[in-house]
Amino acid sequence: MDSKRPVTFSIAVPVYNEVESLPELYPRVRAVMENLGEHWELILVDDGSTDGSTEVIRSLSAEDNRVRAVIFARNFGHQIAITAGLDYSRGEVVIIMDADLQDPPEVITDLVTKWREGYEVVYAVREERVGESWFKKITAAFFYRLINQITDVSIPLDTGDFRLLDRKVVDTLNTMRERHRFPRGMAAWVGFRQIGVPYKRAARYAGETKYPFRKMLRLALNAITGFSYFPLQLATYFGFVCAGISALAIPVVIVLRLAGNQAFFGQATTLIAVLFLGGVQLISLGILGEYVGRLYDEVKGRPLYIVRETHEAIESD
Ligand code: UDP
Ligand code: MG
């Protein structure tokens, strides 16, 4: 490759313990990209792998100078690895893709076609999901609908991070250095001309999902807190409802008492009311805590990730 000419396409891939998929990923990406006939680079971001993926990445980049390796000092998480991919990319266009081949590299051709028609964000829409648990599908479906209800960004349904971004969009996203990130939401938030392309999400090529329920929950919380104040407002709404009910209840109880009615005597009523409101208050505090903790993380202003080493061909220009 003549490295003086600009790279047209960057493919950014977050990698966390994907030692079996990598040797398959590289030739498939290469085949697709060579077919497109433009200059390209494959950025493999090693997110603290411990299974030997790092060595595979190093040797791939030694073999082919179009493969650039960014190796993290530890595991920082999928979203942060994507961010590093965008930071390091040099292409006019960046394609974000998973390493496990659930996002078939062949779909890149369709994404590029739409980009050539003038779209700046082309996201891949999952028409069909093979080999994923019903639990994952149901929680994902519920999650996207919830997000669209309570936030002001509209995130296209059934999309993941598999997408093509024009340089203008990448440069914009690179100025958004928030720590708790939800790239799909951020990509929707920036606007630009966007369009979806349907594809069949394949089963994982090898290995296990790196997204246990705990991480999915954290991502969901990042999405909600990052794009909505709704949970904070819940306490206000609830406060009004409780105050309203008690305002109605006070005269009712007075009248009943004066009439000699025995209702509302006893400790059980009091106990239930106290526990109920105590619970509501603790939940509200917890929600507040979610926002305050995130605020604290942002204020600390630490780097989003720490790179241990990079491997790339030395530029001749
Ligand atoms: N990944 C990562 N860091 C992590 C977890 C995952 O870089 O902490 C990568 C992983 O190697 C894969 C992509 O993110 O390329 C998506 O992860 P996975 O396939 O496990 O998620 P799923 O498809 O099951 O949602
Ligand atoms: Mg996957």
GROMACS .gro file of N, CA and C and ligand atoms in nm, residues 14-16 18 47 75 77-78 81 98-100 102 136 201 204 208-211 215, ligand 1:
model
   88
   14PRO      N    1  -1.353  -0.320   1.858
   14PRO     CA    2  -1.314  -0.344   1.998
   14PRO      C    3  -1.295  -0.493   2.020
   15VAL      N    4  -1.187  -0.530   2.086
   15VAL     CA    5  -1.157  -0.672   2.104
   15VAL      C    6  -1.135  -0.702   2.252
   16TYR      N    7  -1.212  -0.793   2.304
   16TYR     CA    8  -1.189  -0.837   2.441
   16TYR      C    9  -1.197  -0.990   2.444
   18GLU      N   10  -1.098  -1.237   2.221
   18GLU     CA   11  -1.159  -1.293   2.099
   18GLU      C   12  -1.055  -1.369   2.018
   47ASP      N   13  -0.897  -0.443   2.437
   47ASP     CA   14  -0.951  -0.390   2.563
   47ASP      C   15  -0.908  -0.479   2.681
   75ASN      N   16  -0.880  -0.362   3.104
   75ASN     CA   17  -1.013  -0.364   3.043
   75ASN      C   18  -1.088  -0.235   3.080
   77GLY      N   19  -1.378  -0.150   2.890
   77GLY     CA   20  -1.517  -0.166   2.847
   77GLY      C   21  -1.536  -0.136   2.700
   78HIS      N   22  -1.635  -0.202   2.645
   78HIS     CA   23  -1.667  -0.196   2.503
   78HIS      C   24  -1.684  -0.053   2.451
   81ALA      N   25  -1.361   0.128   2.431
   81ALA     CA   26  -1.278   0.075   2.322
   81ALA      C   27  -1.323   0.132   2.187
   98ASP      N   28  -1.819  -0.529   1.568
   98ASP     CA   29  -1.774  -0.620   1.674
   98ASP      C   30  -1.672  -0.719   1.620
   99ALA      N   31  -1.593  -0.776   1.712
   99ALA     CA   32  -1.488  -0.869   1.671
   99ALA      C   33  -1.539  -1.012   1.656
  100ASP      N   34  -1.659  -1.039   1.709
  100ASP     CA   35  -1.704  -1.179   1.714
  100ASP      C   36  -1.775  -1.223   1.587
  102GLN      N   37  -2.046  -1.123   1.468
  102GLN     CA   38  -2.192  -1.116   1.469
  102GLN      C   39  -2.238  -1.011   1.369
  136LYS      N   40  -3.209  -1.203   2.623
  136LYS     CA   41  -3.138  -1.088   2.566
  136LYS      C   42  -3.227  -1.012   2.469
  201ARG      N   43  -2.820  -1.047   1.188
  201ARG     CA   44  -2.714  -1.058   1.288
  201ARG      C   45  -2.683  -1.205   1.307
  204ARG      N   46  -2.251  -1.568   1.735
  204ARG     CA   47  -2.111  -1.548   1.768
  204ARG      C   48  -2.026  -1.651   1.697
  208GLU      N   49  -1.776  -1.688   2.424
  208GLU     CA   50  -1.896  -1.649   2.499
  208GLU      C   51  -1.920  -1.500   2.483
  209THR      N   52  -2.043  -1.458   2.511
  209THR     CA   53  -2.068  -1.314   2.512
  209THR      C   54  -1.987  -1.248   2.624
  210LYS      N   55  -1.937  -1.128   2.597
  210LYS     CA   56  -1.862  -1.054   2.698
  210LYS      C   57  -1.953  -0.954   2.766
  211TYR      N   58  -2.082  -0.969   2.743
  211TYR     CA   59  -2.181  -0.878   2.801
  211TYR      C   60  -2.273  -0.950   2.897
  215LYS      N   61  -2.320  -0.598   3.298
  215LYS     CA   62  -2.271  -0.494   3.206
  215LYS      C   63  -2.385  -0.434   3.124
  318UDP     N1   64  -1.586  -0.605   2.414
  318UDP     C1   65  -1.487  -0.518   2.460
  318UDP     N2   66  -1.474  -0.495   2.594
  318UDP     C2   67  -1.557  -0.552   2.687
  318UDP     C3   68  -1.661  -0.638   2.639
  318UDP     C4   69  -1.672  -0.661   2.503
  318UDP     O1   70  -1.409  -0.464   2.381
  318UDP     O2   71  -1.540  -0.527   2.806
  318UDP     C5   72  -1.598  -0.630   2.270
  318UDP     C6   73  -1.607  -0.775   2.229
  318UDP     O3   74  -1.479  -0.831   2.208
  318UDP     C7   75  -1.686  -0.768   2.100
  318UDP     C8   76  -1.780  -0.651   2.123
  318UDP     O4   77  -1.720  -0.575   2.228
  318UDP     O5   78  -1.605  -0.737   1.989
  318UDP     C9   79  -1.919  -0.692   2.161
  318UDP     O6   80  -1.916  -0.780   2.271
  318UDP     P1   81  -2.004  -0.913   2.275
  318UDP     O7   82  -2.004  -0.980   2.143
  318UDP     O8   83  -1.959  -0.996   2.390
  318UDP     O9   84  -2.148  -0.853   2.305
  318UDP     P2   85  -2.287  -0.910   2.251
  318UDP    O10   86  -2.273  -0.923   2.103
  318UDP    O11   87  -2.307  -1.041   2.318
  318UDP    O12   88  -2.384  -0.804   2.292
   0.00000   0.00000   0.00000
